[in-house]
PDB file of C-alpha atoms in Angstrom:
ATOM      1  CA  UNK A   1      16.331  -1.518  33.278  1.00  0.00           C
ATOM      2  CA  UNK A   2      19.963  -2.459  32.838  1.00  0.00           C
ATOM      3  CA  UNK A   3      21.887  -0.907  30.012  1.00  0.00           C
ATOM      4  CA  UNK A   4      23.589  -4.464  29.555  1.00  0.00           C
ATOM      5  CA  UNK A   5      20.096  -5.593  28.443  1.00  0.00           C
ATOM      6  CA  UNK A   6      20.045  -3.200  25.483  1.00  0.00           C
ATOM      7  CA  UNK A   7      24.009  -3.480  24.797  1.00  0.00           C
ATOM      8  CA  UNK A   8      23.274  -6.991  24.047  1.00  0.00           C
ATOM      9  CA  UNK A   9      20.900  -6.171  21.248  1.00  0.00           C
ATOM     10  CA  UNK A  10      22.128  -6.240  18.212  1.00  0.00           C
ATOM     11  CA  UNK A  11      20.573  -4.249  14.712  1.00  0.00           C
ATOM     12  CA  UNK A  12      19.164  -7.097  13.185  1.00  0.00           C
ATOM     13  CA  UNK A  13      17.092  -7.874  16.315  1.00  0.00           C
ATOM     14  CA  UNK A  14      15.081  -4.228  16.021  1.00  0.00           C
ATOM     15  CA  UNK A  15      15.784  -3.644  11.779  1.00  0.00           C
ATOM     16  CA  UNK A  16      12.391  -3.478  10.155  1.00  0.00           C
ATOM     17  CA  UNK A  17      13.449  -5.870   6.795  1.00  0.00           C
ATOM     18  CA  UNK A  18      10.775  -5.258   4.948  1.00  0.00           C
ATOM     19  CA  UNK A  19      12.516  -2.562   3.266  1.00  0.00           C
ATOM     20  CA  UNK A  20      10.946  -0.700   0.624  1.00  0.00           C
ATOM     21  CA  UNK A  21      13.292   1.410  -2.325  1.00  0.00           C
ATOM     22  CA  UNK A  22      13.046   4.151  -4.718  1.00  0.00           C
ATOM     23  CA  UNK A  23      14.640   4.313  -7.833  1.00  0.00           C
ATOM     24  CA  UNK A  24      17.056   7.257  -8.993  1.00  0.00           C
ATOM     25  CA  UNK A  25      15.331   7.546 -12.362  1.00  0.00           C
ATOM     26  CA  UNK A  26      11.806   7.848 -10.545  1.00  0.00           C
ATOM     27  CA  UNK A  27      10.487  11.702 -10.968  1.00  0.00           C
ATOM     28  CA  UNK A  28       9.885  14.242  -7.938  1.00  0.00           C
ATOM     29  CA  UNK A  29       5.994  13.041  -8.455  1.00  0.00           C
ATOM     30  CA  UNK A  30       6.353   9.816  -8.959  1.00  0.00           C
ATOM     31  CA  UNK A  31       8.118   9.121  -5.503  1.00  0.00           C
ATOM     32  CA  UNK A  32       5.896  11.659  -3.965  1.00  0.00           C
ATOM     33  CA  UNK A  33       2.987   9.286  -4.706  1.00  0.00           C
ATOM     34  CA  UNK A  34       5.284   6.558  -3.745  1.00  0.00           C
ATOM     35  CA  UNK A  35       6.016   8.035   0.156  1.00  0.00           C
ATOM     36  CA  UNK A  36       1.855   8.815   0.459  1.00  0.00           C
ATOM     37  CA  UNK A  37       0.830   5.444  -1.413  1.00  0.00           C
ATOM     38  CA  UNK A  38       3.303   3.264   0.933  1.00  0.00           C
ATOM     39  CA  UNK A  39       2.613   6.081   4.018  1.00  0.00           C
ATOM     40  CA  UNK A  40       6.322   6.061   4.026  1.00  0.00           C
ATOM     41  CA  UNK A  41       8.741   9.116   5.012  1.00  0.00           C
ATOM     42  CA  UNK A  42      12.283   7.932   3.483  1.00  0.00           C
ATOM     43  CA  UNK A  43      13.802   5.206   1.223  1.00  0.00           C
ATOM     44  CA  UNK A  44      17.287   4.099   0.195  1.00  0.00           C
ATOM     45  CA  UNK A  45      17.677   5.148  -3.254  1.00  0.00           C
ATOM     46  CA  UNK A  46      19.244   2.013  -5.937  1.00  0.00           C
ATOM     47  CA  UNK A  47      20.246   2.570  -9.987  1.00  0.00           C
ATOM     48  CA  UNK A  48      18.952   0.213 -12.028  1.00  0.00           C
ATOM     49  CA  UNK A  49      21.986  -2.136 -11.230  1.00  0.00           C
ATOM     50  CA  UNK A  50      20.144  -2.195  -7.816  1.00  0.00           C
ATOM     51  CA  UNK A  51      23.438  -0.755  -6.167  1.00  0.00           C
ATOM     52  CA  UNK A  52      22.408   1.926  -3.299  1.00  0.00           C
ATOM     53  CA  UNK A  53      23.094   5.197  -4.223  1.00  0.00           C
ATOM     54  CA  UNK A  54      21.629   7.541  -1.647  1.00  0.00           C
ATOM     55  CA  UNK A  55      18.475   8.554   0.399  1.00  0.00           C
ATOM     56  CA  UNK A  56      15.610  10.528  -0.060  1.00  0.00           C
ATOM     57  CA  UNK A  57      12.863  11.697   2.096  1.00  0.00           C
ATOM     58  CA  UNK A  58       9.863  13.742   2.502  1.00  0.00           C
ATOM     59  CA  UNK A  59      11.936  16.867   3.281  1.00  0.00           C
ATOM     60  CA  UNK A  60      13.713  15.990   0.344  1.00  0.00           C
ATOM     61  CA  UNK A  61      10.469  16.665  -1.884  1.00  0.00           C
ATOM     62  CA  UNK A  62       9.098  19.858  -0.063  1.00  0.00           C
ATOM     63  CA  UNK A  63      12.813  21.493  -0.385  1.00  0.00           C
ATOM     64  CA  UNK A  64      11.988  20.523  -3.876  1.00  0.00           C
ATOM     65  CA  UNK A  65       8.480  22.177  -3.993  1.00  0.00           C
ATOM     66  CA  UNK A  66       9.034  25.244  -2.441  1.00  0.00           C
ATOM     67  CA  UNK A  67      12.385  26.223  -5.156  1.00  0.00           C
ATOM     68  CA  UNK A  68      11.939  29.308  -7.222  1.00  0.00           C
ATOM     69  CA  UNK A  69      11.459  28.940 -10.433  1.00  0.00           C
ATOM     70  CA  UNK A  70      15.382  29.826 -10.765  1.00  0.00           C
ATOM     71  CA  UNK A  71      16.419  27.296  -8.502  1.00  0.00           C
ATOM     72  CA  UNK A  72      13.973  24.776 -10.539  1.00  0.00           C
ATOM     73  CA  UNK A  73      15.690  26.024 -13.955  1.00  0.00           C
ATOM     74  CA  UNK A  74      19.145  25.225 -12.323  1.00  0.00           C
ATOM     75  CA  UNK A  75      18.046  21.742 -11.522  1.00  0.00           C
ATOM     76  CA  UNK A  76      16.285  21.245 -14.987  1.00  0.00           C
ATOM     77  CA  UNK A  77      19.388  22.723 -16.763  1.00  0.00           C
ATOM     78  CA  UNK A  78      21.797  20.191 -15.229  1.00  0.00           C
ATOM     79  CA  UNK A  79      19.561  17.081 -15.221  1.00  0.00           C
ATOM     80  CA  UNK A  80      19.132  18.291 -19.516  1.00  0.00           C
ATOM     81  CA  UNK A  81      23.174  18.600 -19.679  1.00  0.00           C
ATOM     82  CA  UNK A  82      23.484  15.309 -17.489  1.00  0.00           C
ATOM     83  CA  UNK A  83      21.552  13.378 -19.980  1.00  0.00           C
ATOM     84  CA  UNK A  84      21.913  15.015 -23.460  1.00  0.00           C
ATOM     85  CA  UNK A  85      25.386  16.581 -23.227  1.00  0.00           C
ATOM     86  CA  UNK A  86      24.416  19.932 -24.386  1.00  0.00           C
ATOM     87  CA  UNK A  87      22.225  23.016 -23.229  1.00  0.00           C
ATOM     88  CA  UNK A  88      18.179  23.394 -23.371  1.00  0.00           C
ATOM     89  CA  UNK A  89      17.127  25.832 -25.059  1.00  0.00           C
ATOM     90  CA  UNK A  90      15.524  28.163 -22.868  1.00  0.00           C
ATOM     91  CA  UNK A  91      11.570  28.686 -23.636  1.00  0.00           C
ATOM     92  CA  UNK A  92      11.578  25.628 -23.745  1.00  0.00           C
ATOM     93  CA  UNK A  93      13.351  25.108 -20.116  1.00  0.00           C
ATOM     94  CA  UNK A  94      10.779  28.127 -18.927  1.00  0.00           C
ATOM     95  CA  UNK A  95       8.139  26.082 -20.352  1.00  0.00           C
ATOM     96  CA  UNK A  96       9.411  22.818 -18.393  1.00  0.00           C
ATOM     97  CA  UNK A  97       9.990  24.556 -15.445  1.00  0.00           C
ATOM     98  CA  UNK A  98       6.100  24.376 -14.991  1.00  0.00           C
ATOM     99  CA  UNK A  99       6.067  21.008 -14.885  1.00  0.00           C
ATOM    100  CA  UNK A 100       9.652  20.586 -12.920  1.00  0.00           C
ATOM    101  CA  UNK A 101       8.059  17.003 -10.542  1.00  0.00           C
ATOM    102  CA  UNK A 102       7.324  15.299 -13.641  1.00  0.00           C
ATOM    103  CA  UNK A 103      10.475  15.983 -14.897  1.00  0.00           C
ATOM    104  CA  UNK A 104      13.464  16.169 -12.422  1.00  0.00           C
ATOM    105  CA  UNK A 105      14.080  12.740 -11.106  1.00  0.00           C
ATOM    106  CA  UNK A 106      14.983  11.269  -7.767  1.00  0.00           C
ATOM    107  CA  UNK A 107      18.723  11.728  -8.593  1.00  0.00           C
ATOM    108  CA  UNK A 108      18.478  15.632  -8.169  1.00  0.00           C
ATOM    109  CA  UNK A 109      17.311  15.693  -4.984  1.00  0.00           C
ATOM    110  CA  UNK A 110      18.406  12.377  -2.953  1.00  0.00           C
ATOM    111  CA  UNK A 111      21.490  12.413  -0.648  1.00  0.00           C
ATOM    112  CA  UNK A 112      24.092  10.430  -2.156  1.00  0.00           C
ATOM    113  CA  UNK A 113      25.661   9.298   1.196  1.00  0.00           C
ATOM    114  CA  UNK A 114      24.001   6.555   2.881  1.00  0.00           C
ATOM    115  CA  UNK A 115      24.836   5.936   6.535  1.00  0.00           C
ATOM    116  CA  UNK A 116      24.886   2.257   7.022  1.00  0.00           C
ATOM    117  CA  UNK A 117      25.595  -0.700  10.053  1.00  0.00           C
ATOM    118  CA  UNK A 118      26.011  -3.807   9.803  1.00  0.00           C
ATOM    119  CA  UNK A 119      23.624  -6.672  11.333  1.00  0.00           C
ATOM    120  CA  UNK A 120      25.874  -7.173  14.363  1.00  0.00           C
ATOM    121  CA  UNK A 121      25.715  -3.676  15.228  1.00  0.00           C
ATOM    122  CA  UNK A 122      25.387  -3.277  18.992  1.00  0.00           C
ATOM    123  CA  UNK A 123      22.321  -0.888  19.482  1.00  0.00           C
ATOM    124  CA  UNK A 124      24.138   1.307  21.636  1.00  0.00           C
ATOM    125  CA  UNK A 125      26.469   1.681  18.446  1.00  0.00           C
ATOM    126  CA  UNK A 126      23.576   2.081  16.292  1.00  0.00           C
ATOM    127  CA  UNK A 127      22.110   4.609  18.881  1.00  0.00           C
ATOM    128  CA  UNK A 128      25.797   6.497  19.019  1.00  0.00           C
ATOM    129  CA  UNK A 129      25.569   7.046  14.987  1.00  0.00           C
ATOM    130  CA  UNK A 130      21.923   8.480  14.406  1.00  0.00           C
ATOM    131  CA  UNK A 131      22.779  11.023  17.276  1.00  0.00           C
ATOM    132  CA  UNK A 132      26.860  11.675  16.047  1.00  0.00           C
ATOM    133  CA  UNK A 133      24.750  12.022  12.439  1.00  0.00           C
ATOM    134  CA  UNK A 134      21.485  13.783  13.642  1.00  0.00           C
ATOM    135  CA  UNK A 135      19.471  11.104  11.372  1.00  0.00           C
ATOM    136  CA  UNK A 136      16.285   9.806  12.267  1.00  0.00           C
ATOM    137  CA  UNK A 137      16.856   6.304  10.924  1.00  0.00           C
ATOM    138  CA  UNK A 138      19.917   4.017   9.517  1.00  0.00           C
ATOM    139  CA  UNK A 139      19.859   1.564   6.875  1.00  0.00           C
ATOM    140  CA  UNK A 140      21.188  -2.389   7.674  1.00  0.00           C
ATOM    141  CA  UNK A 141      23.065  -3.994   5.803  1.00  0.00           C
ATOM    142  CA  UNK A 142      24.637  -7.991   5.807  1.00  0.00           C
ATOM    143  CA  UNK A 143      27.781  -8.451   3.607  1.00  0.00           C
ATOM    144  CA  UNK A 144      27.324  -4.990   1.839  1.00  0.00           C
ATOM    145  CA  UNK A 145      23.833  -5.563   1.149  1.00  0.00           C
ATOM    146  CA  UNK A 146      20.837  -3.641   2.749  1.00  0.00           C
ATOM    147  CA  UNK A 147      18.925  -5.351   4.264  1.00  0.00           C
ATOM    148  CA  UNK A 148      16.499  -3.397   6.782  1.00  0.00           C
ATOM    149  CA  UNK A 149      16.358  -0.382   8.028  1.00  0.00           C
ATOM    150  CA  UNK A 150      16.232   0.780  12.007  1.00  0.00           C
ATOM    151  CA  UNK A 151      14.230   3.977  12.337  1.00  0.00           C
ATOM    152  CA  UNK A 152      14.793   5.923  16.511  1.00  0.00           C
ATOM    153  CA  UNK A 153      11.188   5.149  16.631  1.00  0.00           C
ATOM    154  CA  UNK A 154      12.396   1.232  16.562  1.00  0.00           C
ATOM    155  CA  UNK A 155      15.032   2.316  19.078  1.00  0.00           C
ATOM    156  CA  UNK A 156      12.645   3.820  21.589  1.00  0.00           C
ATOM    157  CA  UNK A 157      10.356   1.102  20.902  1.00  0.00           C
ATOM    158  CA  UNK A 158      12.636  -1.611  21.954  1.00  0.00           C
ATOM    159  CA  UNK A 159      13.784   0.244  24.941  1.00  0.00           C
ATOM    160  CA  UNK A 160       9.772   0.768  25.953  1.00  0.00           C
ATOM    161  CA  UNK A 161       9.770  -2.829  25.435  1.00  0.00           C
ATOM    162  CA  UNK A 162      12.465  -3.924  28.047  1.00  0.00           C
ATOM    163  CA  UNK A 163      11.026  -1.434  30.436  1.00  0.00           C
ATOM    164  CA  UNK A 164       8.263  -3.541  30.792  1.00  0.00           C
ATOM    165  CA  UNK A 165       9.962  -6.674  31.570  1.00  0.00           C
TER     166      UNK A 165
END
């Protein structure tokens, strides 16, 4: 197989596009059903303007679940100061601590930076940045807009590929 085969591949010929999203405002249980329901490990994260503002994945979740219940306070003491301006009171942040996935969102726990390439990305370029990032999968965009997503499973898939030719 000749690398010039695979330099001339470009992202949007391997991108999955059928990209599914989460939504910052979704809580820790609600996108947990959301990566089991869709048998999904990852999505790009959009407000409700639909402008990407992170990622979250799996790992993202179980970090989540296996907090203290200190760390789970912190989280559920900034996300009540975020959106009320002032402090909880504190039974009742012990008592909401129980229930911490129904109540911390998305927000708390996604990555806010998003590594992107565009369309025309060579694949060896696209290669080069999940292995300069150590990320398992990029998301596409075309004119600023995401548009798929390439996953190194896609990458070794399309290099099996071409080793059958």
């Amino acid at each position: 197989m000749s690398t010039d085969i695979l330099s001339q591949l470009t992202a949007k010929d391997i991108m999955q596009g059928d990209l599914l999203t989460a939504y910052e405002g979704w809580t820790i249980h609600r996108l947990a059903e959301f990566f089991i329901n869709r048998q999904i490990s990852a999505a790009p994260v959009i407000a409700s303007d639909h402008e990407l503002v992170g990622v979250v994945s799996v790992s993202d979740v179980v970090r989540f679940n296996t907090m203290d219940d200190d760390q789970r306070s912190d989280a559920l003491r900034n996300l009540y100061r975020d959106s009320c301006g002032q402090d909880i009171n504190e039974s009742d942040l012990r008592n909401w601590v129980k229930v911490a996935d129904r109540n911390c969102t998305v927000h708390q726990i996604m990555i806010p930076e998003v590594i992107t390439v565009d369309v025309n990305t060579p694949l060896t370029k696209v290669t080069d940045t999940l292995v300069t990032h150590h990320i398992h999968r990029v998301f596409v965009t075309d004119d600023n807009k995401i548009t798929g997503v390439i996953t190194a499973m896609d990458i070794l898939g399309a290099v099996h590929s071409r080793m059958e030719h």
